[in-house]
Amino acid sequence: MKHKSKILTLIFSIILLGGYTQGVHHKLTVDLDVRKQSITVVDKITFPVGLLEKGEVLTFSLNQNLTVDSQNDFYMVTEIKPEDNLGEFKTYSVTYPPSKMAFLEIPLVYSGKIADEIAQGAAEYARGFSETDGMIGKKGVYLAGSTYWIPSFEEPLFTYD
């Protein structure tokens, strides 16, 4: 019985680790400056084996007020200029050499100001709600998925630490 328990534990661990490596992983180092309402992020993004295909271009979205500061000899990040600049985010493409097809880690550095004003919700409600896509300020910090403060790739599964 003890032997079966160890085998089940091993199988369960392998399944968990396999699931962990299926998506994009972000290792974030974040510096917030409340007085300047700004954020600086170092994001080591890891793409798992099998996610990248030969000749594929990676694209991601990032808050329009954030600027990507990092470049590298192994990859290049380029902003894709849309015809209509009405979005809440910028879109970037990442090109990388074919030798990096099996496993890719991209250290992105980006920074900027996030200070979306708080807007009151519908006035007809007695308890109206305030809304913002994201803010850094004296009243506090609110960063959500809609803030696009973490690069958003087309891959729906991601982990971070």
Coordinates of C-alpha atoms in Angstrom, one line a residue:
M1 CA 0.0 0.0 0.0
K2 CA 2.9 2.4 0.8
H3 CA 4.4 1.7 -2.6
K4 CA 1.1 2.6 -4.4
S5 CA 0.9 5.8 -2.4
K6 CA 4.4 6.9 -3.5
I7 CA 3.7 6.1 -7.1
L8 CA 0.4 8.1 -7.0
T9 CA 2.3 11.0 -5.4
L10 CA 4.9 10.9 -8.1
I11 CA 2.3 10.8 -10.9
F12 CA 0.4 13.7 -9.3
S13 CA 3.7 15.7 -9.1
I14 CA 4.5 15.1 -12.7
I15 CA 1.0 16.1 -13.8
L16 CA 1.3 19.4 -11.8
L17 CA 4.7 20.2 -13.1
G18 CA 3.5 19.4 -16.7
G19 CA 0.6 21.8 -16.2
Y20 CA 3.0 24.5 -14.8
T21 CA 5.2 24.4 -17.9
Q22 CA 2.3 24.5 -20.4
G23 CA 1.8 28.3 -20.4
V24 CA 3.7 31.5 -20.4
H25 CA 5.5 32.2 -17.1
H26 CA 6.2 35.8 -15.9
K27 CA 8.8 36.3 -13.1
L28 CA 8.0 39.9 -12.1
T29 CA 10.2 42.4 -10.2
V30 CA 8.0 45.5 -9.6
D31 CA 9.0 48.9 -8.3
L32 CA 6.1 51.3 -7.6
D33 CA 6.7 55.1 -7.1
V34 CA 3.4 56.4 -5.5
R35 CA 4.5 60.0 -5.6
K36 CA 5.2 59.9 -9.4
Q37 CA 2.3 57.5 -10.0
S38 CA 4.7 55.3 -11.9
I39 CA 5.8 51.7 -12.2
T40 CA 9.0 50.0 -13.4
V41 CA 8.9 46.3 -14.1
V42 CA 11.5 43.7 -14.9
D43 CA 9.6 40.7 -16.3
K44 CA 11.5 37.5 -17.2
I45 CA 9.0 35.8 -19.5
T46 CA 9.5 32.1 -20.2
F47 CA 7.9 30.3 -23.1
P48 CA 7.6 26.6 -22.8
V49 CA 8.8 23.9 -25.2
G50 CA 6.2 23.3 -27.9
L51 CA 4.5 26.7 -27.6
L52 CA 6.8 28.3 -30.2
E53 CA 6.7 27.2 -33.8
K54 CA 9.3 27.9 -36.5
G55 CA 8.8 31.3 -38.0
E56 CA 6.2 32.4 -35.5
V57 CA 6.2 36.0 -34.4
L58 CA 5.2 36.6 -30.8
T59 CA 2.9 39.5 -30.1
F60 CA 1.8 41.0 -26.9
S61 CA -0.2 44.0 -25.6
L62 CA 0.9 46.4 -22.9
N63 CA -0.6 49.6 -21.3
Q64 CA -0.3 52.5 -23.7
N65 CA 1.5 54.6 -21.0
L66 CA 4.2 52.1 -20.5
T67 CA 7.4 52.1 -22.6
V68 CA 9.5 49.0 -23.3
D69 CA 13.1 49.8 -22.5
S70 CA 14.9 46.5 -23.1
Q71 CA 16.5 45.1 -26.2
N72 CA 18.9 42.2 -26.5
D73 CA 21.2 40.5 -29.1
F74 CA 18.9 37.4 -29.1
Y75 CA 15.6 39.1 -29.7
M76 CA 14.0 42.4 -30.8
V77 CA 10.9 44.0 -29.5
T78 CA 9.1 46.3 -32.0
E79 CA 6.0 48.4 -31.5
I80 CA 3.2 47.7 -34.0
K81 CA 1.6 51.0 -34.9
P82 CA -2.1 50.7 -35.4
E83 CA -4.0 52.7 -38.0
D84 CA -6.3 54.0 -35.3
N85 CA -4.6 54.8 -32.0
L86 CA -7.7 54.5 -29.9
G87 CA -6.8 51.5 -27.7
E88 CA -5.9 51.4 -24.1
F89 CA -2.8 49.4 -24.9
K90 CA 0.1 49.2 -27.4
T91 CA 0.9 46.0 -29.4
Y92 CA 4.4 44.8 -29.8
S93 CA 6.0 42.0 -31.8
V94 CA 9.0 39.9 -30.6
T95 CA 11.4 38.4 -33.2
Y96 CA 13.9 35.8 -32.1
P97 CA 16.4 33.6 -33.8
P98 CA 15.4 30.1 -34.9
S99 CA 18.0 28.5 -32.6
K100 CA 15.8 29.6 -29.7
M101 CA 12.7 27.6 -30.9
A102 CA 12.6 25.0 -28.1
F103 CA 12.8 27.3 -25.1
L104 CA 12.8 31.1 -24.9
E105 CA 13.2 33.5 -22.0
I106 CA 12.8 37.2 -22.7
P107 CA 13.7 39.7 -20.0
L108 CA 11.5 42.7 -20.7
V109 CA 12.0 46.0 -18.8
Y110 CA 9.2 48.5 -19.1
S111 CA 8.1 51.6 -17.1
G112 CA 5.7 54.5 -17.1
K113 CA 2.9 56.3 -15.4
I114 CA -0.5 54.6 -14.6
A115 CA -3.0 57.1 -13.4
D116 CA -6.4 56.4 -15.0
E117 CA -8.9 58.7 -13.4
I118 CA -11.6 57.2 -11.2
A119 CA -15.0 57.7 -12.9
Q120 CA -18.3 57.4 -11.2
G121 CA -20.6 54.6 -12.3
A122 CA -24.2 55.0 -13.3
A123 CA -25.7 57.9 -11.4
E124 CA -29.2 56.3 -11.2
Y125 CA -28.0 53.8 -8.6
A126 CA -28.3 54.9 -5.0
R127 CA -24.9 53.2 -4.4
G128 CA -23.1 54.0 -7.5
F129 CA -19.7 52.4 -8.2
S130 CA -16.4 54.1 -9.0
E131 CA -14.5 52.6 -11.9
T132 CA -10.9 52.8 -13.1
D133 CA -8.7 50.6 -15.3
G134 CA -5.8 51.2 -13.0
M135 CA -4.1 53.7 -10.8
I136 CA -1.0 54.3 -8.7
G137 CA -1.3 57.2 -6.3
K138 CA -1.7 58.5 -2.8
K139 CA -5.1 56.9 -2.4
G140 CA -3.7 53.5 -3.2
V141 CA -2.7 51.2 -6.0
Y142 CA -5.1 49.3 -8.2
L143 CA -3.7 47.2 -11.1
A144 CA -6.0 44.7 -12.9
G145 CA -5.9 42.7 -16.1
S146 CA -7.6 45.6 -17.8
T147 CA -4.7 47.8 -16.9
Y148 CA -2.4 45.7 -19.2
W149 CA 0.5 46.2 -16.8
I150 CA 1.7 42.6 -17.4
P151 CA 2.3 41.8 -21.1
S152 CA -0.7 40.0 -22.5
F153 CA 0.1 37.3 -25.1
E154 CA -2.4 35.4 -27.1
E155 CA -1.7 32.3 -25.0
P156 CA -4.5 32.2 -22.5
L157 CA -2.6 30.2 -19.8
F158 CA 0.0 32.0 -17.8
T159 CA 1.6 31.9 -14.4
Y160 CA 3.6 34.5 -12.5
D161 CA 5.6 35.1 -9.4

